[in-house]
Amino acid sequence: MKFSKSWLCEWVNFSNSASELAKRITMAGLEVDNIYSISRRFTGVKIGYILQCYTHPNSEKLKITQVNVGTGELLNIVCSASNCRAGIKIPVAIVGSVLPCNVKIRQIKVCGQISNGMLCSFSDLGININNENENSIIELEEEAQVGTDFYTFLNFHDVIFDLNLTPNRGDCFSIRGIAREIAALTQTKIMEPDFKIVKPNIKDTIPIELQVPEVCPRYFSRIIKNINIKAKTPFWIREKLRRCGMQSTNLVLDINNYVLLEQGQPIQAFDLSKIVGRIIIRNANKNDRFKSADGNDIMLNIDTVVVADEDKILSIAGILGSQSSSVNTHTKSILLESAFFSPDYISGHARHYGILTDASSRFERGVDYNLQLKAIERATQLLIDISGGDVSTVVSIESKCNYPKQKRIKFHRFKLDRILGYHIPDLDVLMILKHLGFLVKKEESDWLVTVPTWRFDITIEQDLVEEIARIYGYDNMPNQFPLLNIEVNNTKKRDQSVIKKIRSFLVSRGYHEAITYSFVKPEQQELFFPDIRPFILPYPISSDMSAMRLGLIQGLLNAVSYNQKRQQPYVRLFEYGRTFIPCKSSENNIQQELMLACVISGTRNLKHWSIPVQEVDFFDLKGDLESILELSNNNKAYKFKAEKHPAFHPGQSAAIFLEEEKVGIIGTIHPKLESELDLYGRTFAFEIRSSTIDTSIIPTFLEISKYPSNRRDISIIVDENITFDSIIRSCFELGGTFLKDAKLFDLYVGNGIKKGKKSLAIALMFQSTVCTLTEQDISKLVKKILIHISKKFGASLRD
């Protein structure tokens, strides 16, 4: 938002210099990005009046003028401007003037004729006006006094402030809003422009049909006939627009932009002759197309709200006007529109179409829903005063039940003091809130505060504390250390968070933590989860980021592909983040689940002359996962079961179970998926629910046995489909407290073993804490274990 200091001074009196004002505004939360002069310095330029103008005898392109600059004598000046003519007031650089870039004006001869100065254009004075002809001299208003210093007349001492407004401060997208802030900072009153409401003199109206009151709860329109569209926009309006970064185009659009900057309310004008029947605010129909004023052709979605007549679309509501209804040089009558559109609706649709206009940038932040009538009256007054015309009554249609609800907040005195750590007197608090437009009702030691209709960002008590602090001034509050009451919690916790330990562990194993987007490409995600329909964003950043992710592995695999294409042979990534699973019983039909995922690919180690190059395999990743599970001190409760998954290689994937609940998946990425994602070599991944590993059981102390341990090896033959994990669990079921460990030290399939069978060699470790186990004790335990696994799995001792 750009604004000039001189325009702001018309609304509020303050004595601060530009730099002081910028500092106060910035400290109040409205960051000033830049301050700069509106033009480069020049001297000696006077306002003159062309009495005579005739063609140069030696050149048809030049004109000789007689100019009165208030000195008592007429100056003979040669000019080449196309708009040079008698009877206009213009800026004149007389002999001795110094223009920007140190250009000095002196008497010269032009094609044999003496010229005592120069009639100035904007470019001559170092002022950049993009839409002005560089060869055109500046034409001033009749009110300009001949002989007045031009630099002073147009207040070129003025400066421009460039504000970097945050999205929540839509109320400051106007001179009115900024003046309100300055008035609160300086404890002064706002001086609103005084204008007379134009009395209607015609009865013409156009009916309005409002089909979407939840999007547009308030709509005003007015017909203005017989306007002079060719009337020139007054210089003072054009100059104010220029200083706010807007170009002058035509009278109607200039006035609409002026009201937009002054009041903060967007105004739309339609050519009345192009409107057929009534005005309808509705949703777009299927296959509706829209051609904008700048010629872009847009296919509209059916949830897009448009302003239309009975024949065509006039505008995308609150965003952009159409070419078919725009005002042009042949326009004689117009329909003015002033409406309120829901911020939530505008922000989504403007972003969807990639359109950012002055109107949409204000509507999406929130416009005062009590401002529409004042804005249309102000635009009418300016237009009639300049171009003349006939005015109808204002037609309005409103749905008050769809207005934004005006908030009332209980504001506690003790909470203000507690949050700030400083006591601001009640009178100062009330004055600040009053100047900001809040209505305050005293309730014992507290206040009931009614939020003004232009402040969409104030919703809770803490917001009011912020308003008090920033206007009072953070630098006016002394520095002091906060007082803290520290209480020691003596309650023994059963569980401890281990996510931090897991992160540190994975980093120590060579992993890098990745943070990928929560939005993914839906077609790609379907390869991972073909049976689940994800939540699709109505207004995505792009079409490739339109679906909420159902898992973390997809984003990590894309990161692996990205790294491999940049010659990274050693890739280990992990991510801790949320997934979004459709669930009708959850809030907004979405179940958010925190997950942990890891992906490995490439070589087992970084290249080193002493280490042979080996590719990672499934067991590298499984070993890392098992180490993570051990951090919970409950790793024996987890088990793996073979299970197919669309993203993993058939026969090389397993589900992860905690007791009997499935909590994750691990495996080798499917070859088709590797090809789809441009992955090089084999890639392995796992994903597990964070809540199942985020706590650890506090270990209990056990006495270290002083008696020796004993090892017994058994070799059994079982079916190939029986997992070693199930056999080990059965061993511990029968081994009791004496069986301390059981490990697989050999797996054999081949000669001497029947097809479909495998040989497992298991080391069993026995130990007692009360005595030395005898050979007889150990043999009984081994026998019990063998009998149990024989009955359960059909296992037999290998000869």
XYZ file of N, CA and C in Angstrom, residues 111 451 457 593:
12
model
N 15.207 27.535 -34.615
C 14.844 27.785 -36.025
C 14.672 29.281 -36.285
N -15.966 -5.216 18.858
C -14.964 -5.041 17.795
C -15.611 -4.309 16.614
N -9.420 -9.118 12.093
C -8.305 -9.822 12.721
C -8.429 -9.906 14.242
N -2.861 -38.162 11.235
C -2.044 -39.136 11.938
C -0.570 -38.788 11.772
